[in-house]
Amino acid sequence: MSEENMQHIHPGEDDFSLKDLINKGLEYFFLLWRHKWLILFIGLLGAGALYLKAYLTPTTYSAPLTFALNEGDGNSSMGAISGLLGQFGLGGNTSGKVSMDKIVALSKSMRIVNKALFDKTTVNGKEDFIANHIIDLYKMDEKWAKYNPAYKGFRFKSDSLDTFTLDENSALKGIYWFTVGGLKPGLVTCNYDNESTIFTLDSKTENDALSLALTENIFNRLSRFYVQQSSDKQKQTFDLVKAKADSLFNAWTSSEYAVGKMDQTQGALWAPQDRTNKNIRSKQSLMYATAYTEALKNLEIADYALKNSTPFIREIDKPFFPLDAMGANRLRQSIIGLILGCGLAGAWVIGKNIVLKALKS
């Protein structure tokens, strides 16, 4: 066996023994003990800092609402309705796959959120737009006034978004991004569970009534818009089939009246040409009647598809008073601050000692 391998098997004098480890530990312990008041002082500073942060952090109220999306039961009629769509040049993808991300994106869209912001609700005994309540609660007008004095005391007077001035549009954008979040978390969040496909829409503000109103109004706006938007194609198909059926009915009744009028006018005196015209009219009437019967069947299919393929959003758990108050635990934050402060102070004392020894050697 080589001499080099022998050195690995038989430790030399420079190897760190258990005794050395214990001695080093005791050395650091007594070092920390000598600086215990400094370490405790820095620990108390950390505890005080985190306690102050917890004290200054406002209490928020959470209003979570869970819901599920039902896409309807239109699969049984999709074959027939696809044929009808093809007749009118409206064929396309008829997949009933639920777009989970679409619901989340819609819940944060300007179309949904801005309309909800101008629904009225009562907060602290005052009825006003939700947007104005947000301005009041978070003193947003004072923050805006630092850059533009015209915003001092600003409030929305109308919900006619199309007639807003430039200043009103700028304020609306500010409230919108404050609500849905951008670089910072917003007042409203929406997410879903991949396994259960259950959505959770939640609002967190510093006022319980405002949190509840924000959640409920965004949900109501989202539900109505999604249902309307999703059923547009089926509604368009139904309207086209109904218009075709009405047209065939009018043509059929007109032909029947024409044949009846010819019978009444000619009586038993029929010229060969008149008899031919009557036969043509009668066959046309039969053709229209047959086509109208088929159109009625198609109309029933379209009506069934419209009623059974229309999705809806169903509430599962709805928030109600009293809402859960969410705030930082001051005692817990103080303990964390004390531990962090003492730990950092101890590390600084030991590190300083190691550096000084290294410089002396």
XYZ file of N, CA and C in Angstrom, residues 53-157:
315
model
N -44.104 46.675 12.074
C -44.623 46.362 10.737
C -45.997 45.710 10.831
N -46.151 44.765 11.772
C -47.444 44.101 11.953
C -48.504 45.083 12.435
N -48.098 46.014 13.291
C -49.034 47.006 13.831
C -49.531 47.946 12.737
N -48.625 48.307 11.827
C -48.981 49.249 10.767
C -49.677 48.573 9.590
N -49.601 47.251 9.518
C -50.274 46.538 8.429
C -51.778 46.529 8.688
N -52.578 47.107 7.783
C -54.024 47.185 8.036
C -54.692 45.813 7.959
N -55.757 45.669 8.701
C -56.548 44.436 8.659
C -57.387 44.418 7.386
N -57.379 43.306 6.691
C -58.186 43.166 5.484
C -59.253 42.105 5.702
N -60.308 42.195 4.893
C -61.425 41.259 4.993
C -61.548 40.501 3.682
N -61.561 39.186 3.794
C -61.602 38.322 2.617
C -63.026 37.856 2.354
N -63.452 37.934 1.069
C -64.799 37.502 0.677
C -64.698 36.505 -0.471
N -64.259 35.269 -0.187
C -64.108 34.277 -1.262
C -65.446 33.686 -1.693
N -65.612 33.549 -2.998
C -66.803 32.931 -3.576
C -66.336 31.812 -4.497
N -66.859 30.621 -4.310
C -66.504 29.505 -5.181
C -67.652 29.222 -6.140
N -67.292 28.833 -7.352
C -68.321 28.543 -8.354
C -67.798 27.507 -9.337
N -68.737 26.888 -10.043
C -68.405 25.884 -11.052
C -69.053 26.273 -12.364
N -68.440 25.864 -13.451
C -68.946 26.170 -14.785
C -69.616 24.939 -15.359
N -70.878 25.075 -15.741
C -71.613 24.003 -16.394
C -71.781 24.382 -17.854
N -71.192 23.579 -18.746
C -71.214 23.896 -20.168
C -72.487 23.447 -20.870
N -73.473 22.956 -20.135
C -74.712 22.524 -20.764
C -74.616 21.074 -21.214
N -75.730 20.554 -21.761
C -75.800 19.153 -22.183
C -76.150 19.083 -23.652
N -75.366 19.832 -24.424
C -75.694 19.916 -25.842
C -75.016 18.893 -26.703
N -74.207 17.969 -26.143
C -73.460 17.025 -26.952
C -74.371 16.085 -27.729
N -75.536 15.728 -27.153
C -76.429 14.793 -27.820
C -77.013 15.362 -29.093
N -77.094 16.665 -29.188
C -77.676 17.290 -30.378
C -76.631 17.961 -31.239
N -75.321 17.779 -30.910
C -74.294 18.491 -31.651
C -74.201 18.009 -33.085
N -74.496 16.687 -33.348
C -74.429 16.213 -34.724
C -75.457 16.900 -35.596
N -76.687 16.972 -35.098
C -77.748 17.608 -35.878
C -77.524 19.096 -36.026
N -77.104 19.745 -34.931
C -76.924 21.188 -34.997
C -75.743 21.552 -35.874
N -74.734 20.655 -35.959
C -73.602 20.912 -36.844
C -74.059 20.897 -38.292
N -75.007 19.985 -38.605
C -75.546 19.974 -39.957
C -76.294 21.248 -40.276
N -77.059 21.765 -39.318
C -77.773 23.015 -39.534
C -76.805 24.167 -39.724
N -75.733 24.196 -38.914
C -74.735 25.253 -39.057
C -74.117 25.210 -40.445
N -73.885 23.983 -40.962
C -73.303 23.871 -42.293
C -74.233 24.403 -43.365
N -75.546 24.208 -43.201
C -76.506 24.708 -44.179
C -76.462 26.220 -44.301
N -76.159 26.902 -43.193
C -76.157 28.362 -43.199
C -74.745 28.938 -43.228
N -73.737 28.081 -43.495
C -72.373 28.575 -43.580
C -71.796 28.983 -42.252
N -72.240 28.353 -41.166
C -71.768 28.727 -39.836
C -71.003 27.594 -39.169
N -70.520 26.644 -39.928
C -69.794 25.527 -39.345
C -68.528 25.978 -38.665
N -68.096 25.227 -37.700
C -66.873 25.577 -36.984
C -66.633 24.600 -35.869
N -65.760 24.963 -35.006
C -65.422 24.108 -33.879
C -66.557 24.098 -32.872
N -67.098 22.922 -32.606
C -68.218 22.808 -31.667
C -67.781 22.099 -30.392
N -66.504 22.125 -30.133
C -65.998 21.462 -28.937
C -66.570 22.108 -27.695
N -66.976 21.256 -26.733
C -67.513 21.775 -25.483
C -66.470 21.892 -24.389
N -65.206 21.859 -24.770
C -64.137 21.918 -23.764
C -64.192 23.228 -23.003
N -64.118 23.128 -21.716
C -64.163 24.311 -20.861
C -62.813 25.005 -20.893
N -62.811 26.287 -21.149
C -61.576 27.065 -21.109
C -61.466 27.704 -19.739
N -60.713 27.049 -18.867
C -60.578 27.549 -17.504
C -59.866 28.899 -17.478
N -58.808 28.998 -18.286
C -58.056 30.252 -18.307
C -58.902 31.403 -18.850
N -59.867 31.080 -19.704
C -60.731 32.118 -20.265
C -61.576 32.764 -19.168
N -62.080 31.957 -18.255
C -62.869 32.486 -17.144
C -62.019 33.400 -16.277
N -60.788 32.963 -15.976
C -59.887 33.771 -15.150
C -59.576 35.093 -15.839
N -59.289 35.030 -17.152
C -58.969 36.252 -17.896
C -60.167 37.196 -17.947
N -61.364 36.646 -18.141
C -62.568 37.479 -18.178
C -62.821 38.152 -16.834
N -62.529 37.449 -15.742
C -62.772 38.025 -14.415
C -61.897 39.243 -14.152
N -60.787 39.368 -14.893
C -59.883 40.503 -14.714
C -59.947 41.483 -15.878
N -60.857 41.252 -16.818
C -60.944 42.118 -17.993
C -61.589 43.456 -17.644
N -61.251 44.482 -18.410
C -61.836 45.805 -18.199
C -63.344 45.778 -18.420
N -63.797 44.980 -19.373
C -65.231 44.916 -19.667
C -66.029 44.488 -18.444
N -65.510 43.520 -17.701
C -66.205 43.005 -16.525
C -65.962 43.892 -15.311
N -64.687 44.170 -15.023
C -64.328 44.879 -13.793
C -64.841 46.312 -13.802
N -64.685 47.015 -14.925
C -65.119 48.414 -14.967
C -66.622 48.550 -14.749
N -67.404 47.624 -15.297
C -68.852 47.678 -15.066
C -69.180 47.401 -13.601
N -68.456 46.452 -13.007
C -68.688 46.152 -11.589
C -68.300 47.329 -10.705
N -67.259 48.066 -11.095
C -66.820 49.213 -10.301
C -67.876 50.313 -10.243
N -68.787 50.315 -11.222
C -69.818 51.356 -11.240
C -71.189 50.817 -10.852
N -71.200 49.648 -10.228
C -72.398 49.208 -9.510
C -72.398 49.901 -8.153
N -73.579 50.228 -7.659
C -73.664 50.944 -6.384
C -73.806 49.972 -5.217
N -73.212 50.346 -4.098
C -73.325 49.565 -2.870
C -73.212 50.505 -1.679
N -73.613 50.041 -0.522
C -73.581 50.860 0.692
C -72.407 50.447 1.570
N -71.552 51.411 1.881
C -70.398 51.197 2.757
C -70.418 52.277 3.829
N -70.394 51.857 5.083
C -70.442 52.795 6.214
C -71.649 53.734 6.129
N -72.788 53.178 5.699
C -74.019 53.947 5.628
C -74.135 54.874 4.439
N -73.203 54.815 3.499
C -73.209 55.704 2.341
C -73.295 54.875 1.066
N -74.308 55.171 0.233
C -74.461 54.474 -1.042
C -73.726 55.239 -2.134
N -72.890 54.544 -2.869
C -72.110 55.185 -3.929
C -71.557 54.100 -4.842
N -70.909 54.551 -5.937
C -70.242 53.599 -6.813
C -69.133 52.877 -6.041
N -68.901 51.617 -6.377
C -67.798 50.882 -5.753
C -66.480 51.592 -6.010
N -66.323 52.160 -7.197
C -65.091 52.891 -7.526
C -64.864 54.042 -6.555
N -65.915 54.775 -6.219
C -65.773 55.894 -5.278
C -65.466 55.404 -3.862
N -66.038 54.263 -3.491
C -65.721 53.705 -2.170
C -64.239 53.326 -2.090
N -63.687 52.810 -3.175
C -62.259 52.465 -3.198
C -61.415 53.726 -3.063
N -61.822 54.794 -3.761
C -61.103 56.070 -3.647
C -61.140 56.569 -2.207
N -62.313 56.498 -1.568
C -62.452 56.954 -0.175
C -61.580 56.131 0.771
N -61.669 54.814 0.644
C -61.009 53.925 1.597
C -59.492 54.032 1.531
N -58.966 54.141 0.318
C -57.509 54.148 0.156
C -56.944 55.539 -0.136
N -57.826 56.578 -0.011
C -57.391 57.970 -0.199
C -56.602 58.141 -1.497
N -57.134 57.563 -2.551
C -56.430 57.592 -3.827
C -56.390 58.988 -4.427
N -57.411 59.805 -4.147
C -57.413 61.164 -4.690
C -56.255 61.978 -4.133
N -55.903 61.747 -2.862
C -54.779 62.471 -2.265
C -53.454 62.048 -2.902
N -53.332 60.774 -3.215
C -52.115 60.298 -3.876
C -52.006 60.869 -5.288
N -53.146 60.898 -6.003
C -53.123 61.456 -7.358
C -52.844 62.952 -7.342
N -53.353 63.624 -6.303
C -53.209 65.084 -6.232
C -51.751 65.514 -6.093
N -50.877 64.612 -5.648
C -49.456 64.950 -5.553
C -48.858 65.209 -6.933
N -49.434 64.582 -7.950
C -48.940 64.746 -9.319
C -49.833 65.657 -10.146
N -51.120 65.717 -9.773
C -52.066 66.578 -10.487
C -53.066 67.131 -9.470
N -52.928 68.404 -9.071
C -53.811 68.992 -8.046
C -55.293 68.908 -8.387
N -55.623 68.725 -9.672
C -57.031 68.662 -10.072
C -57.743 67.441 -9.489
N -56.988 66.446 -9.066
C -57.589 65.225 -8.527
C -57.942 65.337 -7.046
N -57.616 66.433 -6.393
C -57.947 66.603 -4.985
C -59.463 66.561 -4.798
N -59.948 65.608 -4.002
C -61.386 65.462 -3.790
C -62.115 64.846 -4.966
N -61.408 64.222 -5.895
C -62.027 63.658 -7.102
C -62.960 62.500 -6.752
N -64.140 62.512 -7.388
C -65.079 61.402 -7.299
C -65.791 61.286 -8.644
N -66.199 60.067 -8.991
C -66.962 59.864 -10.223
C -68.402 60.307 -9.996
N -68.923 61.066 -10.948
C -70.295 61.571 -10.852
C -71.275 60.748 -11.681
